[in-house]
Structure formats: C-alpha cells, structure tokens
Short mmCIF file of C-alpha atoms and ligand atoms in Angstrom, two decimals:
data_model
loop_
_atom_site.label_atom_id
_atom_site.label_comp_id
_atom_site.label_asym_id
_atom_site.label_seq_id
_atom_site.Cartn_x
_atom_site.Cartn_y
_atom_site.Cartn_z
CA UNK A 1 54.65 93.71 71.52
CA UNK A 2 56.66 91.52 74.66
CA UNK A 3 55.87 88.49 72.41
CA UNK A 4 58.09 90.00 69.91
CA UNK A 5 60.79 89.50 71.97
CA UNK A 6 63.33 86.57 71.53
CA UNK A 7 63.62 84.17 74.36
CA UNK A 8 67.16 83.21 76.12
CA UNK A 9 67.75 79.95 74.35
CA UNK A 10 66.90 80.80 71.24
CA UNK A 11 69.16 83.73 71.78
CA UNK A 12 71.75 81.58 73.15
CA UNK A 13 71.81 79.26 69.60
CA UNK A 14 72.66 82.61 67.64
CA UNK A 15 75.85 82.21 65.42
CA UNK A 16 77.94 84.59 67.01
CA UNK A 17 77.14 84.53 70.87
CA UNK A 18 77.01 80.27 70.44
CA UNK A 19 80.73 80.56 69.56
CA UNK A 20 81.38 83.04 72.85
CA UNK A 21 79.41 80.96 74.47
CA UNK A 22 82.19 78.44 74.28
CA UNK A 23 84.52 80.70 76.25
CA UNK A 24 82.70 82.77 78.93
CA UNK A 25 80.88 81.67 82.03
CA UNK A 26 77.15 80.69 81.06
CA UNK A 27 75.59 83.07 83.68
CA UNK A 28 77.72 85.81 82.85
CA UNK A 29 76.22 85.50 79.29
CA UNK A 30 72.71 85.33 80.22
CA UNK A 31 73.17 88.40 82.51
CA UNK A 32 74.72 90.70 79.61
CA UNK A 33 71.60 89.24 77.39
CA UNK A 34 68.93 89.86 79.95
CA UNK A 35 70.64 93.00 80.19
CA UNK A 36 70.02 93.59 76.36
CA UNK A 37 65.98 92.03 77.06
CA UNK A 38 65.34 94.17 79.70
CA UNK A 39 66.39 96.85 77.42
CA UNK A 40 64.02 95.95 75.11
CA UNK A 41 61.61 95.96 77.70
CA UNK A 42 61.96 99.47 78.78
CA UNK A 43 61.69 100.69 75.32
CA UNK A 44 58.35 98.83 74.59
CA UNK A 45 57.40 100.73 78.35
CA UNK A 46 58.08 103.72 76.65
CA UNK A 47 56.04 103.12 73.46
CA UNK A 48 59.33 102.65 70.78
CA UNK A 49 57.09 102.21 67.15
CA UNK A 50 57.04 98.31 66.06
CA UNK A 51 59.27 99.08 63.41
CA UNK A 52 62.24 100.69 65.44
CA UNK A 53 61.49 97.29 67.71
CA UNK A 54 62.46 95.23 64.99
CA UNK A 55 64.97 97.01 64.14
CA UNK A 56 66.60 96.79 67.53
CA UNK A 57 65.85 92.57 67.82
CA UNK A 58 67.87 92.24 64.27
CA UNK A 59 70.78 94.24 66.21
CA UNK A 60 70.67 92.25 69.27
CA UNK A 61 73.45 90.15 68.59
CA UNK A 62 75.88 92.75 67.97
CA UNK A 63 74.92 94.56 71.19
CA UNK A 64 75.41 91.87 72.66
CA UNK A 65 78.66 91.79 71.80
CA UNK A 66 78.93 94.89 72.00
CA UNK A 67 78.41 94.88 75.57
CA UNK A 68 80.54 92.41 76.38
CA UNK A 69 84.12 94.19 74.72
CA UNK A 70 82.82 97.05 76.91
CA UNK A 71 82.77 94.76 80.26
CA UNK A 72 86.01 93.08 79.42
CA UNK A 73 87.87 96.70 78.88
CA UNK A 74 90.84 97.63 81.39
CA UNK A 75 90.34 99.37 84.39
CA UNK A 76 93.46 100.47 85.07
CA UNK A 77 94.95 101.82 82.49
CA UNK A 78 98.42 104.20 81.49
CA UNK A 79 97.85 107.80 81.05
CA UNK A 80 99.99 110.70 79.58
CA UNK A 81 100.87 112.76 82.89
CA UNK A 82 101.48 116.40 81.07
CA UNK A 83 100.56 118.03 83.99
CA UNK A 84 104.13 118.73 85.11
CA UNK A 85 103.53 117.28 88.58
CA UNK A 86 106.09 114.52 89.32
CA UNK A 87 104.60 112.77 92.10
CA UNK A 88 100.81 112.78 91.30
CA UNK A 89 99.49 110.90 93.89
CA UNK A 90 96.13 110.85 91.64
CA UNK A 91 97.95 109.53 88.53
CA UNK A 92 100.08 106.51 90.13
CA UNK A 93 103.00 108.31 92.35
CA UNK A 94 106.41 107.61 91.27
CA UNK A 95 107.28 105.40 88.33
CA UNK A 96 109.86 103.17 88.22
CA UNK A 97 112.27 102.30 85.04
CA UNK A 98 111.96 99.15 82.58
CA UNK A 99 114.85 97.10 84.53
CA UNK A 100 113.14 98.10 87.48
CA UNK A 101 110.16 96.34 86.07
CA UNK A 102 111.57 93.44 84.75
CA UNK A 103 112.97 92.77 87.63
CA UNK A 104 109.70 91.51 89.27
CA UNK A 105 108.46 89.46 86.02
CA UNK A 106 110.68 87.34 87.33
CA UNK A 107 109.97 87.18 90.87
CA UNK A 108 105.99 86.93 89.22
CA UNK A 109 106.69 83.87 87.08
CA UNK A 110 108.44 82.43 89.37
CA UNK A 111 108.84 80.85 92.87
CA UNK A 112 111.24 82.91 95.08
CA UNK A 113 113.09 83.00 98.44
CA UNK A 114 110.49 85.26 99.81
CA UNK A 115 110.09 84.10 103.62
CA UNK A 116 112.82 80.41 102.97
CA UNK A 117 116.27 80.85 104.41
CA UNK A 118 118.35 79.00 101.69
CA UNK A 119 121.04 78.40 103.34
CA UNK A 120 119.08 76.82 106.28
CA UNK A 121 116.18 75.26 104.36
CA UNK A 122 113.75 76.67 107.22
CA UNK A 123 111.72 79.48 107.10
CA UNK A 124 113.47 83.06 106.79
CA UNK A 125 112.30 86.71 107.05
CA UNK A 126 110.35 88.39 104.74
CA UNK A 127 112.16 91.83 105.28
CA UNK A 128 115.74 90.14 105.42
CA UNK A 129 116.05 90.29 101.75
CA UNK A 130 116.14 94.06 101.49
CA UNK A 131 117.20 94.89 105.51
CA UNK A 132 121.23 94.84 104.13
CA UNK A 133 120.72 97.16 101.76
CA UNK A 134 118.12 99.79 103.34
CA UNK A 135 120.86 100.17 106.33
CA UNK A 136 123.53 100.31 104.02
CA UNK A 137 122.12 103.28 102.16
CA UNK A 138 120.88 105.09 105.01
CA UNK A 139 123.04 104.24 107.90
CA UNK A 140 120.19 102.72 110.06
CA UNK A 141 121.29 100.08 112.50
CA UNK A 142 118.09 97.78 111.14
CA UNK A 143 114.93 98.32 108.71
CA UNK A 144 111.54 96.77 107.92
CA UNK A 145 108.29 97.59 105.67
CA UNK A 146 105.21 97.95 105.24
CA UNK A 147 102.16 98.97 103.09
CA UNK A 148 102.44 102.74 103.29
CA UNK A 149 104.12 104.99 105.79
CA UNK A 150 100.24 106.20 107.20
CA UNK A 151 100.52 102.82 108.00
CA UNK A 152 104.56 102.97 108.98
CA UNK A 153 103.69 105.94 111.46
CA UNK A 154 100.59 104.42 113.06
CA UNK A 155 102.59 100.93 113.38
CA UNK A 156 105.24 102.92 115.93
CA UNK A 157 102.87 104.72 117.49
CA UNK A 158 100.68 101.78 118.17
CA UNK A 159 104.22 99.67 119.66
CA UNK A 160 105.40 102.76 121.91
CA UNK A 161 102.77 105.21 122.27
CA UNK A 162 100.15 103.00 123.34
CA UNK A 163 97.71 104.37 126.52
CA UNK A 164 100.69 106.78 126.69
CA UNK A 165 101.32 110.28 125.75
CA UNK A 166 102.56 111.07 122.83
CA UNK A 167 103.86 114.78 122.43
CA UNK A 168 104.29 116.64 119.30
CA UNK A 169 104.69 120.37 118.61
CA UNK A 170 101.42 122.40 117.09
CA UNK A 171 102.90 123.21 113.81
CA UNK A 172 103.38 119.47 113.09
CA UNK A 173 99.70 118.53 112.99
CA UNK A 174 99.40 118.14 109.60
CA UNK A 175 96.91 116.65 106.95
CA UNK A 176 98.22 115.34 103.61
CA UNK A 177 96.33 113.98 101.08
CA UNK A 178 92.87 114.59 102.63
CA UNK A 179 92.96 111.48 104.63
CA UNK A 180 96.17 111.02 106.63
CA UNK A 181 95.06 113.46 109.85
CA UNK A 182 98.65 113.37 112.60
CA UNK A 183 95.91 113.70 114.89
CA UNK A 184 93.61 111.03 113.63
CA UNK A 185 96.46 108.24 113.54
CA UNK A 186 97.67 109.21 116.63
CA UNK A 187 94.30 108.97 118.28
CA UNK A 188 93.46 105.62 116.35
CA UNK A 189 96.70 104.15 117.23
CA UNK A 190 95.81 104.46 120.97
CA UNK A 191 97.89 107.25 122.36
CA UNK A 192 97.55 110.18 123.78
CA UNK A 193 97.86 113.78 121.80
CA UNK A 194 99.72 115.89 123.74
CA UNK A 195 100.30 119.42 121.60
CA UNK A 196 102.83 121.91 122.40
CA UNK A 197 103.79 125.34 121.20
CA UNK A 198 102.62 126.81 119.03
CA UNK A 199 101.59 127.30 115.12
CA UNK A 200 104.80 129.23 114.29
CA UNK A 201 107.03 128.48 117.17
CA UNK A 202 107.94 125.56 119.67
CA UNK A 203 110.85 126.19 121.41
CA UNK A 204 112.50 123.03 123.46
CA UNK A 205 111.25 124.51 126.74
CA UNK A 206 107.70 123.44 125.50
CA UNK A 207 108.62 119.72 125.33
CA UNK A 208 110.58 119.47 128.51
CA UNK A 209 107.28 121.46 130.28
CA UNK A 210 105.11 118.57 128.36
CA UNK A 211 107.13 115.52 129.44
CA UNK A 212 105.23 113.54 132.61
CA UNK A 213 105.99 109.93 133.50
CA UNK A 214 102.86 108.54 131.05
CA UNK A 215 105.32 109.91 128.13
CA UNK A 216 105.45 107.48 125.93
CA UNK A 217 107.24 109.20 122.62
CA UNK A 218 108.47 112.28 120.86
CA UNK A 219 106.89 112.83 117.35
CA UNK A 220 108.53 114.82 114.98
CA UNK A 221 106.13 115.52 111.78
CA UNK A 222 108.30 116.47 108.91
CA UNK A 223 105.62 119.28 107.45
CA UNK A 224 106.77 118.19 104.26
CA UNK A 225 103.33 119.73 102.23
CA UNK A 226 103.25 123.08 103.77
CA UNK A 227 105.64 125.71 105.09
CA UNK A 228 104.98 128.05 107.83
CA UNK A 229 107.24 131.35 106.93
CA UNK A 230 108.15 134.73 109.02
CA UNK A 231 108.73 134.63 112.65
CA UNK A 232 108.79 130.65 112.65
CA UNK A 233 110.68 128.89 115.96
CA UNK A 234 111.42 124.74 115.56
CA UNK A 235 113.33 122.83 117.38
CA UNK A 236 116.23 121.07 115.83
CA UNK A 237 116.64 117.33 115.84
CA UNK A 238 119.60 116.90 117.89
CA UNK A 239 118.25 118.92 120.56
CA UNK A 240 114.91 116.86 120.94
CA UNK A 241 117.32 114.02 120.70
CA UNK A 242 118.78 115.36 123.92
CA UNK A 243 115.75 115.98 125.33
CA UNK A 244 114.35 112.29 125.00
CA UNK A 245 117.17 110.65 125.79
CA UNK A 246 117.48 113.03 129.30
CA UNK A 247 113.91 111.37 130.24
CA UNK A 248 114.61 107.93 128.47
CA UNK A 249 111.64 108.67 125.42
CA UNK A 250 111.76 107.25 122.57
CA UNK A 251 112.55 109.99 119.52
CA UNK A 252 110.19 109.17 116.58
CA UNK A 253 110.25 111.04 113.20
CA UNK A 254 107.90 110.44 110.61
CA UNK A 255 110.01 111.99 108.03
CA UNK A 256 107.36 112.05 104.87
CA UNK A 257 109.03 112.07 101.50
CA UNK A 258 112.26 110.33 102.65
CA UNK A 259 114.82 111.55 100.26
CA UNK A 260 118.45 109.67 100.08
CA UNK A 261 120.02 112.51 97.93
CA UNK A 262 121.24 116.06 98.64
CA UNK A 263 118.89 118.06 96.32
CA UNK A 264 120.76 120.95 96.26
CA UNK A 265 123.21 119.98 94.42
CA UNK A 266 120.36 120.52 91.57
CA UNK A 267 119.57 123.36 92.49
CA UNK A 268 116.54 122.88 94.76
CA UNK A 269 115.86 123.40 98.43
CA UNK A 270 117.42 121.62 101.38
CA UNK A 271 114.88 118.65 101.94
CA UNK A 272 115.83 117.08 105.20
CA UNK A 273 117.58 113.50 104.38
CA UNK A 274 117.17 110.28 105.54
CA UNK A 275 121.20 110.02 106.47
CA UNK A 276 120.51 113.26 108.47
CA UNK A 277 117.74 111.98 110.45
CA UNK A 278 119.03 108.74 111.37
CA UNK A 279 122.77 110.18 111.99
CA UNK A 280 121.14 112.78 114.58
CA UNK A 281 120.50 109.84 116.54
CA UNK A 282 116.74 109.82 116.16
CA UNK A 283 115.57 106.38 117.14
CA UNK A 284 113.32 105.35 114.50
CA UNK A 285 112.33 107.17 111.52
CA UNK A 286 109.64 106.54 108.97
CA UNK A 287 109.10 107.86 105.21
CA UNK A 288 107.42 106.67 102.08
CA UNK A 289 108.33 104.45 99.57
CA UNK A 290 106.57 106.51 96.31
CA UNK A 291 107.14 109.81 96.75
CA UNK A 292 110.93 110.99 96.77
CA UNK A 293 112.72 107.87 96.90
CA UNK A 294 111.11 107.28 93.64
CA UNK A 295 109.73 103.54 94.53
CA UNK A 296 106.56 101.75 94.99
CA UNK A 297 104.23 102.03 97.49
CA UNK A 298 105.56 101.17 101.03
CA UNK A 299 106.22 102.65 104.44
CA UNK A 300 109.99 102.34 105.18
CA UNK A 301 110.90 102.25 108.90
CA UNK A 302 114.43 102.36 110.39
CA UNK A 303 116.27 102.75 112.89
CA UNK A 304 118.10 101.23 116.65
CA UNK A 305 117.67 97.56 115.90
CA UNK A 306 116.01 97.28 119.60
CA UNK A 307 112.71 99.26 118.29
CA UNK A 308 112.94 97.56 115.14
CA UNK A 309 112.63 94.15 116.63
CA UNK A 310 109.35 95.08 118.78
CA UNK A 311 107.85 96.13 115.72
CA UNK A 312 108.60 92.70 113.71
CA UNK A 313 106.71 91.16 116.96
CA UNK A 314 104.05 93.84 117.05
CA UNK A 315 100.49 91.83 115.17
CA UNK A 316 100.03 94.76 113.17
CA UNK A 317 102.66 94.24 111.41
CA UNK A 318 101.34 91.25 109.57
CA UNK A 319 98.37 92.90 108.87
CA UNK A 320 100.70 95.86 107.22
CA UNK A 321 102.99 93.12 105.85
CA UNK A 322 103.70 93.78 101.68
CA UNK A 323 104.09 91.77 98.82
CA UNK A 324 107.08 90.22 96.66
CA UNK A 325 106.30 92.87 94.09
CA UNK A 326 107.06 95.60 96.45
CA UNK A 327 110.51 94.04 98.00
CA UNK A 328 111.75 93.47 94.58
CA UNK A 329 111.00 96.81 93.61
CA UNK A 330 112.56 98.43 96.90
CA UNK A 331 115.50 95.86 96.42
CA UNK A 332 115.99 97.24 93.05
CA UNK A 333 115.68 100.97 93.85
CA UNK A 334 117.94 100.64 97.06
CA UNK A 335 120.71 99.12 94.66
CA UNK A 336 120.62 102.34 92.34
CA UNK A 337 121.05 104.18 95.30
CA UNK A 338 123.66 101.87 97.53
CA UNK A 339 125.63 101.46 93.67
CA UNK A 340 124.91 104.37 91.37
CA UNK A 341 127.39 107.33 91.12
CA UNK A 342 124.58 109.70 90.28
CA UNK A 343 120.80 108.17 91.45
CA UNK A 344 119.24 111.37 90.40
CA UNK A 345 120.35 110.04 86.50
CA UNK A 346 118.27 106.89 87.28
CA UNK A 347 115.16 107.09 89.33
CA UNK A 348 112.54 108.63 87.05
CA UNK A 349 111.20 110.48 89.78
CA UNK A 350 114.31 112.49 90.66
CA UNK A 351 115.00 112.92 86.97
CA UNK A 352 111.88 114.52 86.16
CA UNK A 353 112.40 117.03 89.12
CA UNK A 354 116.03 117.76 88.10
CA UNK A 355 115.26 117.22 84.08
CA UNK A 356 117.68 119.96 82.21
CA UNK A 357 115.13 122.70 81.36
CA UNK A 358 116.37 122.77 77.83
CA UNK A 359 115.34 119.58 77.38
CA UNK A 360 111.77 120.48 78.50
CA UNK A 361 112.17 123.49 75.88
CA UNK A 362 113.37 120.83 73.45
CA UNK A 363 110.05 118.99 74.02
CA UNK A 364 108.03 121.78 74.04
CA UNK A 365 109.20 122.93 70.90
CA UNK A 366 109.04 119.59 69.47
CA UNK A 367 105.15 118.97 70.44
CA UNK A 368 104.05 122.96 69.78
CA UNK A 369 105.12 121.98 65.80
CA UNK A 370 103.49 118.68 65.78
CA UNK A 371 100.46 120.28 66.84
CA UNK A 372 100.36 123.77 64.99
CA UNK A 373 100.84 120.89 61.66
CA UNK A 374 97.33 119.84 63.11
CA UNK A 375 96.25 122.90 62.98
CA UNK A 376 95.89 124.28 66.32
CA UNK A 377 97.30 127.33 67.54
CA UNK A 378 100.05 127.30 69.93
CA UNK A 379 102.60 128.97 72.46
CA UNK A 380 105.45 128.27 74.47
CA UNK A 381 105.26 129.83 77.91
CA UNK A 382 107.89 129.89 80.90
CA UNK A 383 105.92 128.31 83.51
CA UNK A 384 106.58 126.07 87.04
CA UNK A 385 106.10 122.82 87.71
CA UNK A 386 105.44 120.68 90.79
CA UNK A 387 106.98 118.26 92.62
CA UNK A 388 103.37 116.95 94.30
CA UNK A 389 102.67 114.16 96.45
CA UNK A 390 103.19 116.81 99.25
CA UNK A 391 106.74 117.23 99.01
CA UNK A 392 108.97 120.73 98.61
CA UNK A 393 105.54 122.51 98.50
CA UNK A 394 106.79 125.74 97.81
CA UNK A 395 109.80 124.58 95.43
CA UNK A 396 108.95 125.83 91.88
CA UNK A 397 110.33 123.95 89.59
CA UNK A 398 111.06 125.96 85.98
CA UNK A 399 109.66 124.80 83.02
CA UNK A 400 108.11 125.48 79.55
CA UNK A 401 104.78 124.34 78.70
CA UNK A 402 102.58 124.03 75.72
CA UNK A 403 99.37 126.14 75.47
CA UNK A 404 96.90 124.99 72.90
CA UNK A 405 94.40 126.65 71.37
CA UNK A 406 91.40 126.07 69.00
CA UNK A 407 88.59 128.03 66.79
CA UNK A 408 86.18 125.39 67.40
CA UNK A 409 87.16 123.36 70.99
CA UNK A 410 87.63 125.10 74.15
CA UNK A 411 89.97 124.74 76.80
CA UNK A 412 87.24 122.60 78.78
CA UNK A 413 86.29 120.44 75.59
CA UNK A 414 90.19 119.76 74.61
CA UNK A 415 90.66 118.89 78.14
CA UNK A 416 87.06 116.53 78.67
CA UNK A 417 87.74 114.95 74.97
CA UNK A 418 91.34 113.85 75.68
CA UNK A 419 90.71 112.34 78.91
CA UNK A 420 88.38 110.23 77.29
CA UNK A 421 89.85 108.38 75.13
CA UNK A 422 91.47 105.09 75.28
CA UNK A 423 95.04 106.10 76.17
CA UNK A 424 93.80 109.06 78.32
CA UNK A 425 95.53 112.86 78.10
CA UNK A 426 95.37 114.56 81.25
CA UNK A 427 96.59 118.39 81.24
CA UNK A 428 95.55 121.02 82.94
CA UNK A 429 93.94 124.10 82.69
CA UNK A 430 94.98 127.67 83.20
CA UNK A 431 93.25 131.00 82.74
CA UNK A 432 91.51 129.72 79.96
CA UNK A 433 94.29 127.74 78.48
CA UNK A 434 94.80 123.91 77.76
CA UNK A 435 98.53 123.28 79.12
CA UNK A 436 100.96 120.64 78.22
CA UNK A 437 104.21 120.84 80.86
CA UNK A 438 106.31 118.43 79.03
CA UNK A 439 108.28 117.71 82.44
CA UNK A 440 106.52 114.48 83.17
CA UNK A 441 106.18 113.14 79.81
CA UNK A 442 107.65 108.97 79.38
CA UNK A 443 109.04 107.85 76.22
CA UNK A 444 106.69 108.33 73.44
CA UNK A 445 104.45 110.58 74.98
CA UNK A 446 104.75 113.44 72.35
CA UNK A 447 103.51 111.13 69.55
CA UNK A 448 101.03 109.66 71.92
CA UNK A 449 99.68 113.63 72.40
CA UNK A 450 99.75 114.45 68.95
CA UNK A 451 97.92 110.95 68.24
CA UNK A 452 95.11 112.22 71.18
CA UNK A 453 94.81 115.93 69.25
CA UNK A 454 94.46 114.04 65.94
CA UNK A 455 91.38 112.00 67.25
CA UNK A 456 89.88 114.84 69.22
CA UNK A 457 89.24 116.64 66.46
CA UNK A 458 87.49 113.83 64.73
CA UNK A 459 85.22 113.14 67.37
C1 LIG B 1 102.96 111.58 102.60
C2 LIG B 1 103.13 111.62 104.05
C3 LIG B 1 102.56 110.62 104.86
C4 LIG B 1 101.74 109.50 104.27
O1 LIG B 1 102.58 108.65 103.53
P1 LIG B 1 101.94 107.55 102.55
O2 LIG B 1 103.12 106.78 102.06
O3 LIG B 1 101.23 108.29 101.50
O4 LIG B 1 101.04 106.71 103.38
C5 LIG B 1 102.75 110.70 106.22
N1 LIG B 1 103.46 111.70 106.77
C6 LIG B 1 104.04 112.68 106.03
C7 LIG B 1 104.81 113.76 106.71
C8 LIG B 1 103.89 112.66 104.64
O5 LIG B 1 104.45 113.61 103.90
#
C-alpha cells in the first residue's frame, strides 16, 4: 500500500499548500509534509484498511494545514490570574499599566539614547538614564541594574566577598523559589559561608565573635518568604551597621521584595523599606524589580557611590547588563513613585494587594450571577488571598471568592478544561471546590471567565 502514497512534489503542486508555499520557508514545508507521510507510514505499519488510507490521502492537504496553524500558534500567551495571588511568579510577576506599556513601544520602534550622551555626542551610560531617579526615590547616594536581584546579590558578593568570608546569621539562609539557595550564590560567587547564631536567634555578639581579618562582608538576608515566630532574637540594622563599620566591613543587605511605600498605612504588616535600609547607613542594598515595586524583571542595587562604581567595573556586570525594555519600564515606575501622591493608586501590583474588599465583593457578586445564568451553581465565600512571589508570607489578605459548582464537571475537569483553552483560566482548587478570587482579575476578566465557562461546557 506505500505506493499509494503521494510523493513530495506532487504534494507540493496541491492548490492550497502551492499558495503557502509562496510564503513559508521551503524546508519548513517539506518537514510538516513528511511529517504528515511518515504518518501515513505508521498507519500502513499498523495495518489501517485501504479504504480508511484513502480516506486519509484525500485529507492530506488540510492536515497539512492543519499542522501548520498549530506550529505558528503563540507560546506565550495572557492568562486570567483568578487565583488571588498578586505576585505569581508562575503566571508573569507583577504587571505593569497601559502607559507603562506604551511607554516602551516607543523606545521599540525607535532608536534611543540608550548608552549616547547627547549632550556630548560620545558614548554615555547605560544605567545613567534611570540612576537620578532610583536615588531620588530611595535616598541612595548612586544605583545600577541588572537582570534579576539572584543575579544583583551574587554580583556584590562576587566584587567584595571574593576568597573572603562572608558572614551571615543562620536564620537568613533562605531558599526562595526553589532555585535561589543564600548558600548556593554565596558559594558560587566565590566566598566564604561563614554562619552564625542560630535558627531563632543571633544576637550581635555572634558577628563580632565571627569577624577575622579574611572578613570580607556582612550579609543581611531579608527572610522575606518565611517567618520564624516565638522566642526569635535578630539583630537590628543599625547595630550591624556599627559593627561593620568598627572593623571597616562592608554592610550588604539583600533586601528581597524592595518596597518604596509604608504598607501599613493599608492596613498590612510593616515590610522593611527601601528608605529604611539605605537611611540606616547600610552600604549597598539589593531588591527586585517584579515583586513589590511592581516593575519588570531586574535586580536593583544601591547604595555609597564608592561600591557602586566597583560594581559598574566588575565583568559580571555586562554579562548581567539589561535591556532598553527594562530601563524604560523602571524609568516609568520610578516616576509614579518619585511624582505620584498615592503610588499604591497606580502600580497594579500594590493595588491588587490594597484593592477595597468591597470591590472584590462587587466582582464576586458580579461573576457568581453571570455564571449561575450559565447554569452552574455558585457561592460567595470570605476567603484570603496572597501576596506571593515570597513576600509578607504570612500576611492574609481578605477577600471573597467565587466557588463553582457543576452536576456534570468536577472541580478537577472545570479546572483541566479552562486551562486549556485559548485564553487560558487558571483558578485554584480547594476542598473540592473550583475557586475564582476576583483580587487579581485585569480589565475584562469577568467576561473573559464567563466566555471560558460558556465554552467548557460545550466541549
Ligand atoms: C525573591 C528574592 C530573591 C531573588 O530575587 P529575583 O528578583 O527573583 O531574582 C533574592 N533574595 C530574596 C530575599 C528574595 O526575596
């Protein structure tokens, strides 16, 4: 039956995949057709009836095709987030707002002034475009960036703690994320490890017994995704401060989240600030660009302008170094907070964590109609929801979610059929409900929700 098969060329002079032909790459054709042939193949291997055969050749132009609108689909592609946690490092971090966004079309499209000195016509620093306003927010004598702040923290380490000791305190040696180990970054930046105190407490006494002439830094971990409670012992910023400067250390703290706002005056707990780190005199500090500050991606690091230069020097940095999409973005988001009256109204990230819980009930109500008009069953419960990407772990944030139920889908179908489809629902699950937390949802989420429970029970 192989002879029944249609050969590449003749293939190739079909109607249809002739006039594709015109636009895509010749061997990427003839791979998605010997694809379809070797399909074929397999089938005659496994005895398909003559008659099914031909019935597959007279359909081989529209798999063809077929296969191709599957190839060419997007990768990367927006998602409803109705899981209630803000910064979902899984689902894309913090989001930024549409100026925010427009605001690097331009910068896209466009030459810029990325690394040229205008008024000098020479070459000028990448990082000078944003430096101004990074100090200006948080006080820092200078600033730079770069990819991530795994990357920011190993970057300092590598400049100052290099075939030196570095010593940090035993409840600071934490993971986050799976992947960024203290312990690992320290180790592959080239230092030393040196722990002190204990899980629960380090008093100051523990440093000063630690500190030898190899001492190269202080690290201070912000344990930003966990929280060691009862008879807990820490030593306070502006002592260690004293402490380093006594033996002439440098004071590093790798601060995590990096918020610029007093949370509290929503209602949530103290997170250590930026302001507060770098006005305690610690000498550099590092925190991410995504998670708090409500940004993109990037490791922030500030601090005395002496440090900050040896980094700029340091050859990691260029491998670290970020793109024009990234300093527009941080331009942008360190002008909301440098201009703004109230930032918290204007980063989505810190609105969703401070978002008026009546508006949450507002949406919840809103959504629970659309979908009982569907016909599925549903209930509004008081619930919390997260802040994620490791920050106020143990902050529960009050909200009101949806719980949906059907007679004929489960929780686990609801929840497997909406993340498949083409503009993705992802909830979560929760004692053997489907729940929506409405927290997190973007402008025309609800409809795009009711859309997803629409199709789901099509399918
Ligand atoms: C999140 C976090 C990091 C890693 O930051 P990324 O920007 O994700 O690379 C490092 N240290 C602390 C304390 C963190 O919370």
């Amino acid at each position: 039956m192989y002879n029944r098969i249609p050969k590449m060329d003749d293939i190739l002079k079909y109607e249809k995949v002739a006039k594709i032909a015109e636009e895509f790459d010749t061997d990427y054709l003839k791979s998605v057709i010997n694809e379809c042939l070797n399909d074929l193949r397999g089938d005659i291997k496994n005895r398909i009836s003559e008659q099914d055969l031909m019935e597959k050749i007279s359909n081989l132009e529209s798999e063809i095709l077929n296969k191709i609108s599957i190839n060419k689909r997007d990768r990367l592609i927006p998602v409803v987030n109705a899981t209630g946690t803000v910064i979902h490092t899984n689902l894309g971090r913090s989001l930024i707002n549409k100026e925010m966004s427009e605001s690097i079309d331009k910068i896209l499209l466009c030459y810029s002034n990325l690394e040229y000195n205008l008024e000098t016509g020479k070459r000028g620093l990448r990082y000078s475009n944003i430096e101004e306003l990074i100090t200006a927010v948080t006080g820092a004598e200078s600033a730079m960036v770069v990819n991530n702040n795994a990357a920011a923290v190993m970057l300092v380490l590598s400049e100052f703690a290099k075939g030196k000791e570095a010593i940090i305190s035993r409840g600071e040696l934490i993971e986050i994320g799976g992947s960024f180990r203290i312990p690992e970054v320290m180790k592959l930046s080239g230092c030393e490890l040196v722990e002190v105190g204990t899980t629960n407490k380090t008093h100051i006494f523990d440093y000063q017994n630690a500190i030898t002439e190899n001492t190269g830094v202080i690290l201070k971990v912000h344990t930003s995704n966990y929280k060691v409670v009862g008879f807990t012992v820490g030593v306070s910023s502006d002592e260690l401060k004293k402490v380093a400067d006594d033996n002439n250390i440098i004071l590093i703290e790798d601060l995590g989240s990096g918020v610029l706002v007093n949370l509290e005056e929503y209602g949530i707990a103290h997170e250590p600030t930026v302001q507060e780190s770098i006005k305690s005199g610690i000498d550099i500090v590092t925190f991410s660009g995504d998670k708090l500050l409500g940004g993109p991606q990037a490791g922030i690091i500030i601090g005395k302008k002496e440090y900050i230069d040896r980094l700029r020097k340091n050859q990691l940095t260029r491998a670290l170094r970020v793109d024009k999409i990234t300093i527009k973005l941080l331009e942008e988001v360190f002008k909301v907070y440098y201009f703004e009256k109230e930032p918290a109204k204007v980063i989505p990230t810190l609105k969703m964590i401070t978002l008026d819980e009546n508006e949450i009930l507002c949406r919840a109500t809103k959504l629970s109609e659309k979908l009982n008009i569907l016909g599925y069953s549903t209930e509004i419960m008081e619930d919390y929801s997260e802040v994620g990407g490791g920050s106020l772990p143990t902050e529960e944030l009050k909200t009101h979610v949806v719980c949906v139920k059907d007679d004929k889908l489960s929780e686990n179908e609801i929840d497997y059929k909406l993340r498949h489809l083409s503009y993705p629902v992802v909830g979560r699950i929760h004692e053997g409900n489907y729940i929506l937390d409405p927290r997190t949802f973007v402008e025309g989420d609800i409809s795009r929700i009711v859309l997803a429970f629409k199709e789901i029970k099509e399918i």
